[in-house]
Tab-separated table of C-alpha atoms in Angstrom:
chain	number	residue	atom	x	y	z
L	1	UNK	CA	82.615	-52.426	-78.757
L	2	UNK	CA	86.376	-53.084	-78.650
L	3	UNK	CA	88.120	-56.466	-78.643
L	4	UNK	CA	88.269	-56.692	-74.844
L	5	UNK	CA	84.519	-56.212	-74.524
L	6	UNK	CA	83.918	-58.778	-77.275
L	7	UNK	CA	85.683	-61.226	-74.937
L	8	UNK	CA	83.030	-60.557	-72.288
L	9	UNK	CA	80.194	-60.942	-74.767
L	10	UNK	CA	81.643	-64.271	-75.878
L	11	UNK	CA	81.611	-65.436	-72.262
L	12	UNK	CA	77.977	-64.431	-71.923
L	13	UNK	CA	77.179	-66.355	-75.095
L	14	UNK	CA	78.926	-69.416	-73.660
L	15	UNK	CA	76.830	-69.131	-70.498
L	16	UNK	CA	73.636	-68.871	-72.557
L	17	UNK	CA	74.622	-71.991	-74.500
L	18	UNK	CA	75.216	-73.827	-71.231
L	19	UNK	CA	71.800	-72.718	-69.932
L	20	UNK	CA	70.147	-74.149	-73.051
L	21	UNK	CA	72.011	-77.436	-72.743
L	22	UNK	CA	71.092	-77.845	-69.095
L	23	UNK	CA	67.522	-76.537	-68.843
L	24	UNK	CA	66.378	-75.746	-72.359
L	25	UNK	CA	66.936	-72.048	-71.770
L	26	UNK	CA	65.962	-69.579	-69.083
L	27	UNK	CA	67.221	-66.317	-67.695
L	28	UNK	CA	70.442	-65.574	-65.820
L	29	UNK	CA	70.507	-62.699	-63.354
L	30	UNK	CA	73.908	-61.699	-61.942
L	31	UNK	CA	74.436	-58.654	-59.686
L	32	UNK	CA	77.684	-56.908	-58.893
L	33	UNK	CA	78.907	-56.231	-55.371
L	34	UNK	CA	77.540	-53.410	-53.256
L	35	UNK	CA	79.628	-50.540	-51.988
L	36	UNK	CA	80.687	-51.188	-48.382
L	37	UNK	CA	80.715	-48.536	-45.661
L	38	UNK	CA	84.048	-48.110	-43.919
L	39	UNK	CA	82.978	-45.633	-41.285
L	40	UNK	CA	80.532	-42.734	-41.061
L	41	UNK	CA	80.178	-41.441	-44.657
L	42	UNK	CA	83.273	-43.136	-46.067
L	43	UNK	CA	83.270	-46.350	-48.106
L	44	UNK	CA	85.997	-48.885	-48.775
L	45	UNK	CA	87.577	-48.620	-52.235
L	46	UNK	CA	85.050	-50.256	-54.526
L	47	UNK	CA	85.722	-53.784	-55.809
L	48	UNK	CA	83.290	-55.332	-58.312
L	49	UNK	CA	81.970	-58.868	-57.888
L	50	UNK	CA	84.195	-61.282	-59.812
L	51	UNK	CA	81.358	-63.265	-61.429
L	52	UNK	CA	79.637	-60.112	-62.646
L	53	UNK	CA	82.876	-58.611	-63.952
L	54	UNK	CA	83.843	-61.873	-65.677
L	55	UNK	CA	80.686	-61.550	-67.773
L	56	UNK	CA	80.694	-57.800	-68.338
L	57	UNK	CA	83.953	-55.928	-67.742
L	58	UNK	CA	81.664	-53.258	-66.272
L	59	UNK	CA	83.338	-51.519	-63.299
L	60	UNK	CA	80.534	-49.591	-61.584
L	61	UNK	CA	78.472	-50.514	-58.521
L	62	UNK	CA	74.661	-50.738	-58.572
L	63	UNK	CA	74.512	-52.941	-61.646
L	64	UNK	CA	72.823	-56.202	-62.670
L	65	UNK	CA	72.917	-58.196	-65.894
L	66	UNK	CA	70.068	-60.280	-67.294
L	67	UNK	CA	70.870	-62.851	-69.963
L	68	UNK	CA	67.798	-64.272	-71.658
L	69	UNK	CA	67.963	-67.499	-73.662
L	70	UNK	CA	64.944	-66.925	-75.882
L	71	UNK	CA	63.763	-68.953	-78.910
L	72	UNK	CA	63.375	-65.667	-80.788
L	73	UNK	CA	66.955	-64.621	-80.016
L	74	UNK	CA	69.161	-64.195	-76.988
L	75	UNK	CA	69.134	-60.905	-75.125
L	76	UNK	CA	72.044	-59.349	-73.221
L	77	UNK	CA	70.571	-56.781	-70.825
L	78	UNK	CA	72.381	-54.437	-68.426
L	79	UNK	CA	70.902	-52.401	-65.574
L	80	UNK	CA	73.184	-49.641	-64.294
L	81	UNK	CA	73.222	-46.185	-62.723
L	82	UNK	CA	71.876	-43.276	-64.751
L	83	UNK	CA	73.990	-40.311	-65.756
L	84	UNK	CA	73.792	-37.730	-62.948
L	85	UNK	CA	75.713	-34.488	-63.282
L	86	UNK	CA	75.581	-33.607	-59.584
L	87	UNK	CA	76.734	-37.042	-58.385
L	88	UNK	CA	79.436	-37.102	-61.038
L	89	UNK	CA	80.798	-33.794	-59.719
L	90	UNK	CA	81.154	-35.399	-56.290
L	91	UNK	CA	81.952	-39.046	-57.065
L	92	UNK	CA	83.228	-39.228	-60.635
L	93	UNK	CA	82.176	-40.394	-64.078
L	94	UNK	CA	79.258	-42.731	-64.748
L	95	UNK	CA	78.655	-44.444	-68.077
L	96	UNK	CA	74.866	-44.376	-67.936
L	97	UNK	CA	72.712	-46.946	-69.762
L	98	UNK	CA	73.114	-45.596	-73.298
L	99	UNK	CA	76.910	-45.432	-73.342
L	100	UNK	CA	77.231	-48.665	-71.358
L	101	UNK	CA	75.074	-50.547	-73.858
L	102	UNK	CA	77.215	-49.466	-76.784
L	103	UNK	CA	80.655	-49.707	-75.174
L	104	UNK	CA	80.175	-52.996	-73.317
L	105	UNK	CA	78.284	-54.811	-76.050
L	106	UNK	CA	74.780	-55.169	-74.589
L	107	UNK	CA	71.572	-55.394	-76.603
L	108	UNK	CA	69.610	-53.356	-74.082
L	109	UNK	CA	70.428	-51.214	-71.044
L	110	UNK	CA	68.138	-49.628	-68.448
L	111	UNK	CA	68.499	-47.512	-65.312
L	112	UNK	CA	68.956	-49.638	-62.207
L	113	UNK	CA	65.885	-47.877	-60.786
L	114	UNK	CA	63.761	-49.776	-63.330
L	115	UNK	CA	64.997	-53.198	-62.189
L	116	UNK	CA	61.958	-53.907	-60.022
L	117	UNK	CA	59.396	-53.328	-62.766
L	118	UNK	CA	61.417	-54.872	-65.613
L	119	UNK	CA	62.636	-58.115	-64.052
L	120	UNK	CA	59.179	-59.759	-63.699
L	121	UNK	CA	58.660	-59.331	-67.453
L	122	UNK	CA	62.093	-60.780	-68.209
L	123	UNK	CA	61.633	-63.730	-65.828
L	124	UNK	CA	58.105	-64.688	-66.914
L	125	UNK	CA	57.646	-67.914	-68.887
L	126	UNK	CA	61.268	-68.981	-68.475
L	127	UNK	CA	61.981	-72.628	-67.623
L	128	UNK	CA	64.849	-71.818	-65.267
L	129	UNK	CA	66.416	-68.962	-63.335
L	130	UNK	CA	70.219	-68.977	-63.071
L	131	UNK	CA	71.546	-66.690	-60.338
L	132	UNK	CA	74.147	-66.724	-57.549
L	133	UNK	CA	72.342	-68.091	-54.481
L	134	UNK	CA	73.684	-67.162	-51.063
L	135	UNK	CA	76.283	-64.729	-52.414
L	136	UNK	CA	74.584	-61.515	-51.278
L	137	UNK	CA	71.740	-61.637	-48.774
L	138	UNK	CA	69.921	-58.568	-50.185
L	139	UNK	CA	70.056	-60.178	-53.637
L	140	UNK	CA	68.558	-63.405	-52.290
L	141	UNK	CA	65.619	-61.393	-50.966
L	142	UNK	CA	65.213	-59.631	-54.295
L	143	UNK	CA	65.179	-62.978	-56.131
L	144	UNK	CA	62.537	-64.308	-53.729
L	145	UNK	CA	60.437	-61.173	-54.221
L	146	UNK	CA	60.838	-61.509	-58.003
L	147	UNK	CA	59.632	-65.105	-58.036
L	148	UNK	CA	56.666	-64.234	-55.845
L	149	UNK	CA	55.817	-61.308	-58.114
L	150	UNK	CA	55.831	-63.543	-61.217
L	151	UNK	CA	53.790	-66.227	-59.429
L	152	UNK	CA	51.254	-63.590	-58.425
L	153	UNK	CA	50.721	-62.873	-62.126
L	154	UNK	CA	49.720	-66.459	-62.854
L	155	UNK	CA	46.125	-65.399	-63.630
L	156	UNK	CA	47.425	-63.287	-66.490
L	157	UNK	CA	48.732	-66.473	-68.098
L	158	UNK	CA	52.446	-66.269	-67.207
L	159	UNK	CA	54.462	-68.777	-65.238
L	160	UNK	CA	57.472	-68.457	-62.975
L	161	UNK	CA	60.706	-70.421	-63.482
L	162	UNK	CA	60.281	-73.856	-61.962
L	163	UNK	CA	64.001	-74.522	-61.696
L	164	UNK	CA	66.371	-72.301	-59.705
L	165	UNK	CA	70.058	-72.953	-60.494
L	166	UNK	CA	73.148	-71.479	-58.833
L	167	UNK	CA	74.849	-69.936	-61.856
L	168	UNK	CA	78.225	-70.129	-60.134
L	169	UNK	CA	78.488	-73.826	-60.968
L	170	UNK	CA	78.695	-73.066	-64.680
L	171	UNK	CA	80.810	-69.954	-64.200
L	172	UNK	CA	83.296	-71.713	-61.914
L	173	UNK	CA	83.972	-74.247	-64.659
L	174	UNK	CA	84.416	-71.469	-67.212
L	175	UNK	CA	86.689	-69.439	-64.949
L	176	UNK	CA	88.946	-72.391	-64.193
L	177	UNK	CA	90.551	-72.248	-67.661
L	178	UNK	CA	91.911	-68.812	-68.502
L	179	UNK	CA	91.724	-67.340	-71.996
L	180	UNK	CA	94.508	-65.298	-73.608
L	181	UNK	CA	92.933	-62.024	-72.473
L	182	UNK	CA	93.088	-63.204	-68.862
L	183	UNK	CA	96.587	-64.643	-69.135
L	184	UNK	CA	97.920	-61.360	-70.506
L	185	UNK	CA	96.556	-59.547	-67.450
L	186	UNK	CA	97.916	-62.206	-65.097
L	187	UNK	CA	101.376	-62.003	-66.677
L	188	UNK	CA	101.316	-58.254	-66.078
L	189	UNK	CA	100.139	-58.720	-62.482
L	190	UNK	CA	102.928	-61.237	-61.942
L	191	UNK	CA	105.533	-58.932	-63.438
L	192	UNK	CA	104.475	-56.020	-61.220
L	193	UNK	CA	104.460	-58.158	-58.088
L	194	UNK	CA	107.801	-59.769	-58.930
L	195	UNK	CA	109.361	-56.335	-59.358
L	196	UNK	CA	107.843	-55.275	-56.035
L	197	UNK	CA	109.454	-58.220	-54.229
L	198	UNK	CA	112.782	-57.364	-55.839
L	199	UNK	CA	112.406	-53.742	-54.723
L	200	UNK	CA	111.602	-54.880	-51.175
L	201	UNK	CA	114.698	-57.091	-51.077
L	202	UNK	CA	116.939	-54.235	-52.159
L	203	UNK	CA	115.459	-51.889	-49.557
L	204	UNK	CA	115.673	-54.275	-46.593
L	205	UNK	CA	118.227	-53.898	-43.832
L	206	UNK	CA	118.339	-54.625	-40.070
L	207	UNK	CA	116.550	-52.094	-37.893
L	208	UNK	CA	113.713	-51.455	-40.354
L	209	UNK	CA	110.135	-52.159	-39.407
L	210	UNK	CA	108.097	-54.684	-41.332
L	211	UNK	CA	105.667	-51.962	-42.432
L	212	UNK	CA	108.518	-50.024	-44.009
L	213	UNK	CA	109.208	-52.986	-46.269
L	214	UNK	CA	105.469	-53.241	-46.952
L	215	UNK	CA	105.598	-49.616	-48.099
L	216	UNK	CA	108.199	-50.566	-50.739
L	217	UNK	CA	105.818	-53.220	-52.074
L	218	UNK	CA	102.907	-50.789	-52.191
L	219	UNK	CA	105.022	-48.159	-53.917
L	220	UNK	CA	105.869	-50.543	-56.754
L	221	UNK	CA	102.298	-51.877	-57.055
L	222	UNK	CA	100.834	-48.407	-57.450
L	223	UNK	CA	103.698	-47.022	-59.536
L	224	UNK	CA	103.122	-49.751	-62.114
L	225	UNK	CA	99.367	-49.247	-62.374
L	226	UNK	CA	97.978	-51.959	-60.089
L	227	UNK	CA	94.697	-50.889	-58.537
L	228	UNK	CA	95.048	-52.638	-55.172
L	229	UNK	CA	96.649	-55.465	-53.268
L	230	UNK	CA	95.126	-58.830	-54.124
L	231	UNK	CA	95.097	-59.669	-50.388
L	232	UNK	CA	96.545	-58.223	-47.192
L	233	UNK	CA	100.317	-58.348	-47.485
L	234	UNK	CA	102.211	-60.637	-45.098
L	235	UNK	CA	105.575	-59.136	-44.104
L	236	UNK	CA	106.734	-61.500	-41.384
L	237	UNK	CA	110.183	-61.385	-39.799
L	238	UNK	CA	111.780	-63.681	-37.239
L	239	UNK	CA	109.197	-65.723	-35.317
L	240	UNK	CA	106.369	-64.048	-37.259
L	241	UNK	CA	107.404	-66.053	-40.348
L	242	UNK	CA	106.012	-69.139	-38.586
L	243	UNK	CA	102.511	-67.574	-38.467
L	244	UNK	CA	100.899	-68.521	-41.767
L	245	UNK	CA	98.559	-65.528	-42.031
L	246	UNK	CA	100.515	-62.937	-40.051
L	247	UNK	CA	99.131	-59.466	-40.780
L	248	UNK	CA	100.318	-56.982	-38.123
L	249	UNK	CA	103.515	-56.043	-40.028
L	250	UNK	CA	104.785	-53.910	-37.139
L	251	UNK	CA	107.867	-55.691	-35.760
L	252	UNK	CA	111.334	-54.179	-35.946
L	253	UNK	CA	113.629	-56.537	-37.852
L	254	UNK	CA	116.906	-57.693	-36.324
L	255	UNK	CA	120.233	-58.704	-37.774
L	256	UNK	CA	120.014	-62.467	-38.272
L	257	UNK	CA	116.261	-62.611	-38.890
L	258	UNK	CA	114.635	-64.165	-41.908
L	259	UNK	CA	111.897	-62.128	-43.573
L	260	UNK	CA	108.989	-63.914	-45.269
L	261	UNK	CA	106.937	-61.738	-47.632
L	262	UNK	CA	103.695	-63.064	-49.122
L	263	UNK	CA	102.291	-60.266	-51.276
L	264	UNK	CA	100.735	-59.682	-54.661
L	265	UNK	CA	98.908	-56.956	-56.519
L	266	UNK	CA	95.565	-56.996	-58.292
L	267	UNK	CA	95.813	-55.729	-61.852
L	268	UNK	CA	92.607	-54.993	-63.790
L	269	UNK	CA	90.703	-57.485	-61.678
L	270	UNK	CA	93.300	-60.290	-61.651
L	271	UNK	CA	95.407	-61.422	-58.723
L	272	UNK	CA	99.031	-62.377	-58.336
L	273	UNK	CA	100.376	-64.240	-55.303
L	274	UNK	CA	104.123	-64.420	-54.600
L	275	UNK	CA	106.092	-65.444	-51.518
L	276	UNK	CA	109.795	-64.952	-51.008
L	277	UNK	CA	111.916	-65.518	-47.892
L	278	UNK	CA	115.335	-63.982	-47.346
L	279	UNK	CA	117.760	-62.877	-44.586
L	280	UNK	CA	117.322	-59.299	-43.408
L	281	UNK	CA	121.111	-58.794	-43.390
L	282	UNK	CA	121.587	-60.365	-46.815
L	283	UNK	CA	123.388	-63.529	-45.642
L	284	UNK	CA	121.792	-66.857	-44.710
L	285	UNK	CA	123.061	-68.617	-41.590
L	286	UNK	CA	123.908	-72.291	-41.987
L	287	UNK	CA	120.629	-73.475	-40.464
L	288	UNK	CA	118.589	-70.943	-42.458
L	289	UNK	CA	120.265	-72.008	-45.688
L	290	UNK	CA	119.694	-75.700	-44.943
L	291	UNK	CA	115.956	-75.188	-44.447
L	292	UNK	CA	115.699	-72.774	-47.376
L	293	UNK	CA	117.369	-75.167	-49.817
L	294	UNK	CA	114.931	-77.928	-48.833
L	295	UNK	CA	111.923	-75.690	-49.471
L	296	UNK	CA	113.369	-74.465	-52.782
L	297	UNK	CA	114.035	-78.048	-53.877
L	298	UNK	CA	110.434	-78.915	-53.005
L	299	UNK	CA	109.096	-75.946	-54.955
L	300	UNK	CA	111.146	-76.711	-58.057
L	301	UNK	CA	110.113	-80.373	-57.878
L	302	UNK	CA	106.467	-79.331	-57.646
L	303	UNK	CA	106.749	-77.049	-60.681
L	304	UNK	CA	108.315	-79.912	-62.639
L	305	UNK	CA	105.221	-82.112	-62.239
L	306	UNK	CA	102.674	-79.449	-63.263
L	307	UNK	CA	101.588	-80.419	-66.777
L	308	UNK	CA	98.417	-81.451	-68.638
L	309	UNK	CA	96.794	-84.687	-67.499
L	310	UNK	CA	98.333	-84.645	-64.029
L	311	UNK	CA	95.995	-84.783	-61.027
L	312	UNK	CA	95.839	-81.449	-59.194
L	313	UNK	CA	96.830	-83.043	-55.875
L	314	UNK	CA	99.961	-84.714	-57.279
L	315	UNK	CA	102.225	-81.738	-56.768
L	316	UNK	CA	101.175	-81.495	-53.121
L	317	UNK	CA	102.290	-85.111	-52.657
L	318	UNK	CA	105.633	-84.181	-54.226
L	319	UNK	CA	105.994	-81.285	-51.774
L	320	UNK	CA	105.296	-83.599	-48.836
L	321	UNK	CA	107.873	-86.167	-49.972
L	322	UNK	CA	110.687	-83.687	-50.631
L	323	UNK	CA	110.054	-81.722	-47.440
L	324	UNK	CA	109.688	-84.807	-45.242
L	325	UNK	CA	112.966	-86.257	-46.580
L	326	UNK	CA	114.617	-82.904	-45.936
L	327	UNK	CA	113.338	-82.823	-42.362
L	328	UNK	CA	114.711	-86.352	-41.864
L	329	UNK	CA	118.086	-85.282	-43.261
L	330	UNK	CA	118.210	-82.340	-40.831
L	331	UNK	CA	117.287	-84.554	-37.875
L	332	UNK	CA	113.990	-82.745	-37.280
L	333	UNK	CA	111.907	-85.928	-37.667
L	334	UNK	CA	112.681	-89.628	-37.677
L	335	UNK	CA	112.809	-91.758	-40.825
L	336	UNK	CA	112.329	-93.736	-42.902
L	337	UNK	CA	110.473	-91.515	-45.392
L	338	UNK	CA	107.416	-93.706	-45.993
L	339	UNK	CA	106.866	-94.080	-42.262
L	340	UNK	CA	107.183	-90.323	-41.716
L	341	UNK	CA	104.649	-89.699	-44.484
L	342	UNK	CA	102.253	-92.299	-43.113
L	343	UNK	CA	102.454	-91.006	-39.533
L	344	UNK	CA	102.378	-87.367	-40.660
L	345	UNK	CA	105.244	-86.322	-38.386
L	346	UNK	CA	106.339	-83.775	-41.018
L	347	UNK	CA	103.128	-81.812	-40.387
L	348	UNK	CA	104.726	-80.225	-37.323
L	349	UNK	CA	106.697	-78.146	-39.825
L	350	UNK	CA	104.540	-78.209	-42.983
L	351	UNK	CA	100.785	-78.052	-42.456
L	352	UNK	CA	99.181	-76.493	-45.541
L	353	UNK	CA	98.522	-77.474	-49.144
L	354	UNK	CA	101.075	-76.778	-51.861
L	355	UNK	CA	98.833	-74.380	-53.770
L	356	UNK	CA	95.442	-73.277	-55.049
L	357	UNK	CA	93.718	-71.960	-58.170
L	358	UNK	CA	94.452	-68.318	-58.984
L	359	UNK	CA	92.582	-65.796	-61.111
L	360	UNK	CA	90.162	-62.954	-60.412
L	361	UNK	CA	90.169	-64.135	-56.805
L	362	UNK	CA	93.308	-65.142	-54.929
L	363	UNK	CA	91.694	-68.452	-53.981
L	364	UNK	CA	89.978	-68.634	-57.323
L	365	UNK	CA	86.817	-70.322	-58.543
L	366	UNK	CA	86.880	-73.985	-59.450
L	367	UNK	CA	86.611	-77.434	-57.899
L	368	UNK	CA	89.677	-79.360	-56.754
L	369	UNK	CA	88.050	-82.759	-57.010
L	370	UNK	CA	84.887	-84.226	-58.497
L	371	UNK	CA	83.219	-87.310	-56.966
L	372	UNK	CA	86.342	-88.035	-54.972
L	373	UNK	CA	88.678	-87.804	-57.972
L	374	UNK	CA	91.247	-85.022	-58.204
L	375	UNK	CA	90.793	-82.543	-61.039
L	376	UNK	CA	93.143	-83.174	-63.949
L	377	UNK	CA	95.211	-80.233	-65.122
L	378	UNK	CA	94.523	-78.808	-68.578
L	379	UNK	CA	96.199	-75.935	-70.454
L	380	UNK	CA	95.014	-72.535	-69.223
L	381	UNK	CA	94.592	-73.454	-65.564
L	382	UNK	CA	96.551	-71.131	-63.256
L	383	UNK	CA	97.718	-72.269	-59.836
L	384	UNK	CA	100.140	-71.310	-57.099
L	385	UNK	CA	103.073	-73.496	-56.055
L	386	UNK	CA	103.992	-72.698	-52.459
L	387	UNK	CA	105.594	-75.325	-50.191
L	388	UNK	CA	107.030	-74.117	-46.905
L	389	UNK	CA	108.676	-75.004	-43.612
L	390	UNK	CA	107.756	-73.407	-40.284
L	391	UNK	CA	109.933	-74.395	-37.362
L	392	UNK	CA	108.685	-72.998	-34.081
L	393	UNK	CA	110.618	-73.279	-30.852
L	394	UNK	CA	109.861	-76.689	-29.344
L	395	UNK	CA	111.492	-79.249	-27.072
L	396	UNK	CA	112.000	-81.677	-29.956
L	397	UNK	CA	113.695	-79.066	-32.183
L	398	UNK	CA	117.406	-78.120	-32.050
L	399	UNK	CA	117.688	-74.475	-31.036
L	400	UNK	CA	119.582	-73.440	-34.173
L	401	UNK	CA	116.381	-74.079	-36.168
L	402	UNK	CA	114.024	-72.153	-33.886
L	403	UNK	CA	111.866	-69.482	-35.553
L	404	UNK	CA	112.968	-70.303	-39.082
L	405	UNK	CA	109.955	-69.858	-41.353
L	406	UNK	CA	110.379	-70.270	-45.125
L	407	UNK	CA	107.839	-70.241	-47.945
L	408	UNK	CA	108.573	-69.875	-51.659
L	409	UNK	CA	105.632	-69.259	-53.984
L	410	UNK	CA	105.188	-68.665	-57.688
L	411	UNK	CA	102.160	-68.554	-59.991
L	412	UNK	CA	102.162	-70.940	-62.952
L	413	UNK	CA	99.876	-71.528	-65.921
L	414	UNK	CA	99.530	-75.011	-67.373
L	415	UNK	CA	100.730	-75.085	-70.992
L	416	UNK	CA	100.515	-77.722	-73.731
L	417	UNK	CA	103.559	-79.609	-72.482
L	418	UNK	CA	104.282	-78.304	-68.982
L	419	UNK	CA	103.819	-74.957	-67.301
L	420	UNK	CA	104.918	-71.314	-67.546
L	421	UNK	CA	106.051	-69.399	-64.472
L	422	UNK	CA	104.165	-66.081	-64.403
L	423	UNK	CA	106.298	-64.687	-61.551
L	424	UNK	CA	109.981	-65.310	-62.369
L	425	UNK	CA	111.297	-61.811	-61.700
L	426	UNK	CA	111.659	-62.134	-57.918
L	427	UNK	CA	114.979	-63.862	-57.070
L	428	UNK	CA	114.774	-67.191	-55.227
L	429	UNK	CA	118.134	-68.953	-55.350
L	430	UNK	CA	120.452	-68.363	-52.392
L	431	UNK	CA	123.060	-66.749	-54.621
L	432	UNK	CA	120.584	-64.445	-56.376
L	433	UNK	CA	118.984	-63.398	-53.092
L	434	UNK	CA	122.299	-62.639	-51.384
L	435	UNK	CA	123.315	-60.573	-54.415
L	436	UNK	CA	120.384	-58.154	-54.097
L	437	UNK	CA	119.238	-57.889	-50.447
L	438	UNK	CA	120.165	-54.471	-49.103
L	439	UNK	CA	121.833	-53.493	-52.373
């Protein structure tokens, strides 16, 4: 077992300790995701379940882990596909139980075909069952069948778990603070994605189609070893930049348009999430620059307040204040600032939160508030910082601002005394952008 797989075992041990503290022990059962049919006999590229992978590092489908908190000693058990020469000729390498046990640091490993007969033994006489409830419908049925099977054996002197706990509660808390292994992967993901945005800027010129710019992003992602996009790339020019989740990416870009790109790769299971906005012809108009500078000022102000002890929602409030004052200065809304904030008039142009947790999932695991109180930031939390301004054509908007959509987004990790930007490679000042677009 190498160092990376020791990291996963340590996480499993932490989960077992949490199970003991909460329920006096029990068994945790966590499945990975199923393969998903795309059409006919083709499947989508396989993506593991994040909770399962967080505990195992095991990449194959058709796998389940069982973690047993036992007075006689904890057990780390993996169920996975058997070695199969014929299937491996067609579909590629499989670890098989024996190799998987040794490489991934499990105490025991069995063929997935033995899950049905083995689980009732593992789950008998356990005070609690920890499992993801409502994550996969077929798994929910299997858990119900398992409990009924153990209950049916009551006459043999065994008992079923009386307490059923959604294991994601514990795992969400664990996943919220990244360890050094995770941060190294996220730095790499951020570096790849930042380089991809830079490549896209250099390739852009009027007359191109949005999907041609998307191809530049994909080229860099794959060239640098990323396995996939972390989410569907948004490559939104002109009026499309005012559609928050624009996905068509098929418009031809015109001289004078702004281009908003929200794109990030997934690297070894970890997401990056970057947005940059720039003029297709490499030069901001006066109105575009005015709006852009307001959004950039808001983003930099937000980053400044991200530090340990600060409430998660504080940087969103900073974004609202800076953007609202900027909109007042441009004559887009009426002042004074406190009145604009109270009435929410700024929401015509800024209608989303300033960021979210980031990790194995783009909108990552973890609560944002507990019992009405905002989560406090601690070192190791990773979050996006992404204020924006989206000015659609409207009767109350001067025409020079119509169809200007700007968002600027970076990924930051909370450090001991502030935060570290994981995505600094992509240019974001006006001068730096104008120096590289189309060059």
